Amino acid sequence: MNPELQQRAQAVKLAIFDVDGVLTDGKLYFLVDGSEFKTFNTLDGHGIKMLIASGVRTAIISGRKTPVVERRAQNLGIQHLYQGREDKLVVLDELLGELGLSYEQVAYLGDDLPDLPVIRRVGLGMAVASADGFVRQHAHGVTQARGGEGAAREFCELIMRAQGSLDAAQAAYL
């Protein structure tokens, strides 16, 4: 693991995820009745559950608002959900005030320009492989996996590996 990423990941107490393009492939699916659905990767979901079990708090900040994201967050045990919030940096500041954490204790995984202010502010700001090129260029690191295809799992495992909790999380299944 990159020594700089490892050092940044060791301090993480809160991991924040964008949704569209990070937890999903970025495509929006609309049915004739106007309802929306998204597809989520089960590997990503289990990675988030393992991260939570390791003691890292989790949050979602999304510019869009949809009931399916609320349901997914509940299913995974994600503690903090913010939807329909375009200014993600304002949400970050609210959340840090509520939790008593510093920017250095936060990891964020995003993919597009609205994520960039948070990516640049937090201790570990990462982009998925399928992220906008400008965002990838300004992130501390880029996942090998694309959004919706295991990038969140990779991000979670990076944090757990740096904090020495990945082996225990995996061994629980032996």
XYZ file of N, CA and C in Angstrom:
522
model
N 0.848 -1.185 0.000
C 0.000 0.000 0.000
C 0.892 1.248 0.000
N 0.457 2.247 -0.709
C 1.137 3.533 -0.746
C 1.289 4.055 0.688
N 2.518 4.370 1.124
C 2.735 4.808 2.514
C 1.930 6.056 2.896
N 1.768 6.994 1.960
C 0.990 8.201 2.268
C -0.483 7.851 2.488
N -1.040 6.993 1.629
C -2.434 6.583 1.800
C -2.610 5.817 3.103
N -1.653 4.972 3.430
C -1.730 4.209 4.668
C -1.746 5.142 5.876
N -0.875 6.129 5.879
C -0.828 7.075 6.990
C -2.145 7.852 7.099
N -2.675 8.288 5.972
C -3.944 9.021 5.986
C -5.077 8.120 6.476
N -5.083 6.869 6.037
C -6.161 5.933 6.390
C -6.115 5.524 7.860
N -4.956 5.538 8.469
C -4.832 5.156 9.883
C -5.635 6.078 10.790
N -5.790 7.334 10.404
C -6.468 8.327 11.245
C -7.989 8.339 11.065
N -8.514 7.577 10.118
C -9.932 7.663 9.753
C -10.856 7.127 10.845
N -11.815 7.963 11.223
C -12.870 7.589 12.172
C -14.249 7.630 11.506
N -14.325 8.283 10.330
C -15.576 8.440 9.596
C -15.290 8.279 8.107
N -16.025 7.376 7.450
C -15.917 7.181 6.004
C -17.223 7.644 5.365
N -17.103 8.506 4.366
C -18.270 9.073 3.698
C -18.259 8.646 2.231
N -19.448 8.302 1.743
C -19.603 7.841 0.364
C -20.581 8.729 -0.384
N -20.255 9.035 -1.637
C -21.224 9.562 -2.584
C -22.017 8.346 -3.071
N -23.119 8.571 -3.769
C -23.927 7.441 -4.240
C -23.751 7.226 -5.743
N -24.319 8.088 -6.550
C -24.320 7.893 -7.999
C -22.895 7.979 -8.544
N -22.438 6.879 -9.146
C -21.094 6.809 -9.682
C -20.072 6.260 -8.702
N -20.487 6.034 -7.450
C -19.597 5.484 -6.429
C -20.168 4.177 -5.894
N -21.336 4.255 -5.261
C -22.020 3.043 -4.808
C -22.837 2.420 -5.930
N -23.025 3.177 -7.006
C -23.709 2.670 -8.205
C -22.805 2.914 -9.412
N -23.227 2.426 -10.562
C -22.451 2.650 -11.784
C -22.664 4.044 -12.367
N -23.478 4.845 -11.727
C -23.707 6.212 -12.181
C -24.886 6.369 -13.120
N -25.462 5.265 -13.546
C -26.617 5.345 -14.438
C -27.875 5.563 -13.612
N -28.805 6.339 -14.147
C -30.091 6.565 -13.498
C -31.156 5.808 -14.282
N -31.915 4.979 -13.590
C -32.947 4.164 -14.226
C -34.315 4.660 -13.784
N -35.158 5.055 -14.740
C -36.488 5.550 -14.440
C -37.528 4.650 -15.095
N -38.545 4.284 -14.329
C -39.650 3.494 -14.861
C -40.705 4.424 -15.446
N -41.640 3.874 -16.187
C -42.679 4.659 -16.847
C -43.463 5.513 -15.850
N -43.677 4.990 -14.641
C -44.444 5.737 -13.640
C -43.623 6.834 -12.959
N -42.360 7.003 -13.377
C -41.510 8.045 -12.815
C -40.664 7.586 -11.647
N -40.915 6.385 -11.156
C -40.092 5.894 -10.051
C -38.698 5.552 -10.563
N -37.783 5.487 -9.646
C -36.375 5.305 -9.982
C -35.834 4.064 -9.285
N -34.890 3.406 -9.939
C -34.192 2.331 -9.241
C -32.710 2.411 -9.551
N -31.923 1.836 -8.665
C -30.476 1.823 -8.791
C -29.986 0.414 -8.518
N -28.834 0.083 -9.042
C -28.233 -1.205 -8.718
C -27.014 -0.961 -7.838
N -26.878 -1.792 -6.815
C -25.774 -1.699 -5.869
C -24.992 -3.002 -5.895
N -23.697 -2.923 -5.643
C -22.820 -4.081 -5.628
C -22.796 -4.696 -4.229
N -23.055 -5.989 -4.133
C -23.087 -6.643 -2.823
C -21.705 -6.682 -2.172
N -20.647 -6.733 -2.956
C -19.303 -6.689 -2.386
C -19.055 -5.354 -1.691
N -19.494 -4.273 -2.321
C -19.381 -2.950 -1.701
C -20.147 -2.926 -0.388
N -21.369 -3.453 -0.416
C -22.206 -3.461 0.782
C -21.563 -4.212 1.924
N -20.975 -5.357 1.620
C -20.343 -6.122 2.694
C -19.087 -5.417 3.203
N -18.371 -4.761 2.319
C -17.204 -3.978 2.747
C -17.597 -2.889 3.720
N -18.720 -2.226 3.450
C -19.206 -1.174 4.350
C -19.608 -1.781 5.688
N -20.270 -2.922 5.670
C -20.637 -3.586 6.928
C -19.398 -3.961 7.738
N -18.362 -4.470 7.084
C -17.125 -4.814 7.790
C -16.462 -3.561 8.368
N -16.487 -2.470 7.613
C -15.889 -1.220 8.080
C -16.607 -0.725 9.332
N -17.930 -0.779 9.310
C -18.714 -0.378 10.479
C -18.374 -1.267 11.672
N -18.289 -2.575 11.438
C -17.964 -3.516 12.513
C -16.575 -3.252 13.087
N -15.680 -2.679 12.283
C -14.323 -2.380 12.759
C -14.283 -1.116 13.610
N -15.411 -0.401 13.692
C -15.477 0.790 14.533
C -15.459 2.114 13.800
N -15.413 2.085 12.482
C -15.417 3.323 11.696
C -16.870 3.720 11.442
N -17.193 4.958 11.710
C -18.535 5.463 11.419
C -18.670 5.685 9.921
N -19.907 5.674 9.431
C -20.132 5.834 7.996
C -21.235 6.842 7.721
N -21.158 7.428 6.533
C -22.160 8.403 6.106
C -22.268 8.369 4.591
N -23.423 8.829 4.128
C -23.657 9.062 2.701
C -24.031 10.522 2.555
N -23.419 11.177 1.575
C -23.835 12.534 1.194
C -24.112 12.489 -0.298
N -25.349 12.755 -0.675
C -25.752 12.685 -2.084
C -26.511 13.936 -2.486
N -26.240 14.404 -3.673
C -26.971 15.553 -4.198
C -28.391 15.209 -4.607
N -28.626 13.944 -4.909
C -29.962 13.486 -5.297
C -30.663 12.901 -4.086
N -31.984 12.843 -4.144
C -32.767 12.248 -3.061
C -33.686 11.186 -3.645
N -33.588 9.972 -3.091
C -34.425 8.880 -3.562
C -34.634 7.874 -2.432
N -35.821 7.308 -2.325
C -36.095 6.336 -1.252
C -35.209 5.099 -1.300
N -34.754 4.700 -2.482
C -33.943 3.490 -2.582
C -32.601 3.668 -1.857
N -32.068 4.871 -1.844
C -30.812 5.122 -1.132
C -31.047 5.065 0.377
N -32.176 5.583 0.819
C -32.512 5.496 2.241
C -32.612 4.029 2.668
N -33.252 3.227 1.852
C -33.402 1.797 2.140
C -32.042 1.100 2.166
N -31.188 1.418 1.208
C -29.862 0.801 1.158
C -29.035 1.190 2.384
N -29.074 2.444 2.760
C -28.328 2.904 3.937
C -28.805 2.177 5.193
N -30.109 2.013 5.333
C -30.662 1.291 6.486
C -30.207 -0.163 6.478
N -30.265 -0.805 5.320
C -29.860 -2.210 5.212
C -28.399 -2.422 5.593
N -27.553 -1.451 5.274
C -26.127 -1.587 5.546
C -25.745 -1.112 6.948
N -26.632 -0.377 7.596
C -26.311 0.164 8.916
C -25.534 1.466 8.858
N -25.613 2.173 7.743
C -24.940 3.465 7.617
C -25.637 4.451 8.548
N -24.847 5.039 9.422
C -25.404 5.835 10.515
C -25.907 7.219 10.110
N -25.310 7.825 9.113
C -25.637 9.215 8.769
C -25.949 9.301 7.271
N -27.142 9.790 6.950
C -27.581 9.888 5.562
C -28.046 11.306 5.263
N -27.431 11.900 4.266
C -27.795 13.246 3.811
C -28.079 13.161 2.320
N -29.321 13.417 1.936
C -29.710 13.382 0.533
C -30.239 14.746 0.113
N -30.148 15.013 -1.186
C -30.654 16.273 -1.719
C -29.824 17.455 -1.257
N -28.557 17.215 -0.986
C -27.670 18.274 -0.490
C -26.562 18.518 -1.510
N -26.674 19.603 -2.233
C -25.716 19.920 -3.298
C -24.366 20.375 -2.746
N -24.369 21.157 -1.661
C -23.125 21.664 -1.089
C -22.620 20.682 -0.045
N -21.832 19.753 -0.491
C -21.387 18.653 0.365
C -20.425 19.121 1.454
N -19.704 20.204 1.204
C -18.787 20.732 2.209
C -19.555 21.277 3.412
N -20.689 21.894 3.176
C -21.536 22.384 4.278
C -22.010 21.201 5.112
N -22.424 20.127 4.449
C -22.872 18.925 5.158
C -21.716 18.332 5.969
N -20.544 18.271 5.365
C -19.371 17.754 6.073
C -19.133 18.534 7.356
N -19.167 19.855 7.271
C -18.940 20.679 8.462
C -20.001 20.430 9.529
N -21.261 20.278 9.118
C -22.336 19.967 10.074
C -22.064 18.637 10.768
N -21.693 17.642 9.989
C -21.453 16.306 10.514
C -20.253 16.281 11.462
N -19.188 16.971 11.100
C -18.008 17.011 11.965
C -18.325 17.705 13.285
N -19.137 18.760 13.220
C -19.546 19.439 14.448
C -20.356 18.519 15.345
N -21.254 17.759 14.739
C -22.103 16.822 15.487
C -21.282 15.705 16.125
N -20.284 15.200 15.393
C -19.511 14.055 15.857
C -18.235 14.435 16.614
N -17.862 15.714 16.571
C -16.640 16.147 17.247
C -15.373 15.608 16.596
N -15.389 15.513 15.276
C -14.234 15.002 14.540
C -13.567 16.133 13.755
N -12.319 15.887 13.341
C -11.587 16.838 12.507
C -11.560 16.334 11.066
N -11.206 17.202 10.149
C -11.109 16.830 8.737
C -10.155 15.653 8.533
N -9.059 15.631 9.298
C -8.040 14.593 9.147
C -8.572 13.212 9.501
N -9.669 13.146 10.231
C -10.242 11.866 10.656
C -11.309 11.351 9.694
N -11.416 11.988 8.545
C -12.462 11.649 7.580
C -11.864 11.132 6.274
N -12.499 10.095 5.746
C -12.196 9.597 4.400
C -13.451 9.797 3.557
N -13.265 10.153 2.300
C -14.398 10.403 1.399
C -14.103 9.731 0.067
N -15.128 9.091 -0.491
C -15.011 8.459 -1.802
C -16.030 9.092 -2.739
N -15.534 9.719 -3.812
C -16.410 10.405 -4.749
C -16.014 10.157 -6.187
N -16.741 10.836 -7.092
C -16.476 10.613 -8.518
C -16.619 11.835 -9.409
N -17.230 12.910 -8.901
C -17.498 14.022 -9.819
C -17.222 15.364 -9.142
N -17.343 16.427 -9.904
C -16.971 17.761 -9.432
C -17.648 18.189 -8.126
N -18.932 17.869 -7.882
C -19.514 18.255 -6.588
C -18.826 17.596 -5.385
N -18.085 16.516 -5.616
C -17.360 15.829 -4.546
C -15.989 16.449 -4.277
N -15.479 17.197 -5.221
C -14.109 17.675 -5.154
C -13.798 18.543 -3.929
N -14.646 19.485 -3.531
C -14.303 20.266 -2.328
C -14.110 19.397 -1.086
N -14.908 18.349 -0.952
C -14.764 17.457 0.200
C -13.519 16.594 0.036
N -13.301 16.048 -1.138
C -12.117 15.230 -1.404
C -10.848 15.991 -1.044
N -10.812 17.264 -1.381
C -9.607 18.070 -1.137
C -9.473 18.497 0.321
N -10.552 18.498 1.084
C -10.529 18.989 2.465
C -10.225 17.901 3.490
N -10.687 16.670 3.238
C -10.584 15.614 4.248
C -9.183 14.993 4.289
N -8.948 14.199 5.317
C -7.654 13.554 5.487
C -7.343 12.545 4.403
N -8.364 11.799 3.961
C -8.200 10.811 2.883
C -9.323 11.011 1.875
N -9.035 11.725 0.811
C -10.011 11.976 -0.244
C -9.677 11.140 -1.459
N -10.574 10.218 -1.795
C -10.300 9.310 -2.904
C -11.372 9.403 -3.986
N -10.981 8.986 -5.168
C -11.883 8.944 -6.317
C -11.935 7.512 -6.831
N -13.069 7.148 -7.411
C -13.195 5.836 -8.052
C -12.518 5.898 -9.418
N -12.158 4.748 -9.951
C -11.453 4.682 -11.236
C -12.240 5.341 -12.370
N -13.558 5.288 -12.296
C -14.399 5.858 -13.346
C -14.732 7.326 -13.106
N -14.095 7.955 -12.137
C -14.363 9.361 -11.812
C -13.908 10.289 -12.927
N -14.434 11.479 -12.885
C -14.002 12.546 -13.777
C -12.479 12.708 -13.651
N -11.799 12.934 -14.760
C -10.341 13.039 -14.767
C -9.803 14.127 -13.859
N -10.473 15.259 -13.804
C -10.037 16.368 -12.956
C -10.135 15.974 -11.481
N -11.174 15.232 -11.145
C -11.357 14.762 -9.766
C -10.270 13.750 -9.422
N -10.004 12.810 -10.317
C -8.934 11.818 -10.075
C -7.595 12.513 -9.859
N -7.361 13.551 -10.638
C -6.092 14.289 -10.563
C -5.899 14.954 -9.200
N -6.971 15.364 -8.549
C -6.875 16.093 -7.282
C -7.140 15.240 -6.040
N -7.409 13.968 -6.225
C -7.652 13.071 -5.089
C -6.326 12.558 -4.533
N -6.340 12.138 -3.271
C -5.141 11.539 -2.674
C -4.847 10.183 -3.306
N -5.891 9.498 -3.740
C -5.733 8.190 -4.351
C -6.935 7.866 -5.214
N -6.774 6.876 -6.072
C -7.830 6.437 -6.987
C -7.950 4.923 -6.854
N -9.171 4.443 -6.716
C -9.375 2.997 -6.634
C -9.075 2.358 -7.993
N -8.799 1.078 -7.968
C -8.629 0.351 -9.227
C -9.981 0.019 -9.827
N -10.968 -0.186 -8.962
C -12.316 -0.545 -9.415
C -13.115 0.706 -9.777
N -14.048 0.513 -10.674
C -14.959 1.578 -11.083
C -16.103 1.692 -10.074
N -16.791 2.814 -10.111
C -17.949 3.007 -9.252
C -19.000 1.950 -9.506
N -19.555 1.399 -8.420
C -20.577 0.369 -8.537
C -20.026 -1.007 -8.858
N -18.703 -1.119 -8.973
C -18.068 -2.383 -9.350
C -16.985 -2.795 -8.357
N -17.168 -2.460 -7.093
C -16.218 -2.864 -6.069
C -15.326 -1.751 -5.547
N -15.499 -0.526 -6.015
C -14.659 0.584 -5.559
C -14.852 0.865 -4.069
N -16.084 0.806 -3.603
C -16.339 1.066 -2.183
C -15.707 -0.026 -1.321
N -15.757 -1.260 -1.764
C -15.128 -2.362 -1.020
C -13.622 -2.127 -0.929
N -13.026 -1.748 -2.046
C -11.590 -1.470 -2.080
C -11.222 -0.346 -1.103
N -12.028 0.708 -1.085
C -11.847 1.854 -0.191
C -11.955 1.409 1.268
N -12.968 0.618 1.584
C -13.161 0.109 2.954
C -11.990 -0.766 3.379
N -11.553 -1.649 2.499
C -10.448 -2.542 2.831
C -9.145 -1.777 3.007
N -8.941 -0.731 2.238
C -7.749 0.102 2.392
C -7.710 0.687 3.803
N -8.833 1.210 4.267
C -8.909 1.788 5.615
C -8.676 0.710 6.667
N -9.365 -0.418 6.533
C -9.222 -1.486 7.526
C -7.801 -2.053 7.529
N -7.200 -2.198 6.360
C -5.825 -2.707 6.284
C -4.880 -1.753 7.007
N -5.021 -0.457 6.780
C -4.160 0.541 7.420
C -4.341 0.548 8.935
N -5.553 0.247 9.385
C -5.845 0.268 10.812
C -5.656 -1.093 11.477
N -5.235 -2.080 10.697
C -4.958 -3.404 11.244
C -6.181 -4.231 11.582
N -7.336 -3.886 11.000
C -8.560 -4.626 11.320
C -9.062 -5.511 10.187
N -8.417 -5.477 9.030
C -8.911 -6.269 7.893
C -8.759 -7.762 8.137
N -7.612 -8.193 8.629
C -7.405 -9.628 8.861
C -8.436 -10.195 9.814
N -8.733 -9.464 10.877
C -9.729 -9.936 11.852
C -11.124 -10.001 11.223
N -11.444 -9.001 10.392
C -12.751 -8.975 9.732
C -12.899 -10.179 8.804
N -11.849 -10.505 8.095
C -11.883 -11.641 7.174
C -11.865 -12.965 7.937
N -11.069 -13.033 8.991
C -10.956 -14.274 9.777
C -12.257 -14.656 10.454
N -13.137 -13.704 10.670
C -14.425 -13.989 11.304
C -15.256 -14.939 10.457
N -14.902 -15.095 9.182
C -15.673 -15.958 8.286
C -15.035 -17.334 8.108
N -13.919 -17.573 8.792
C -13.250 -18.881 8.681
C -13.903 -19.912 9.587
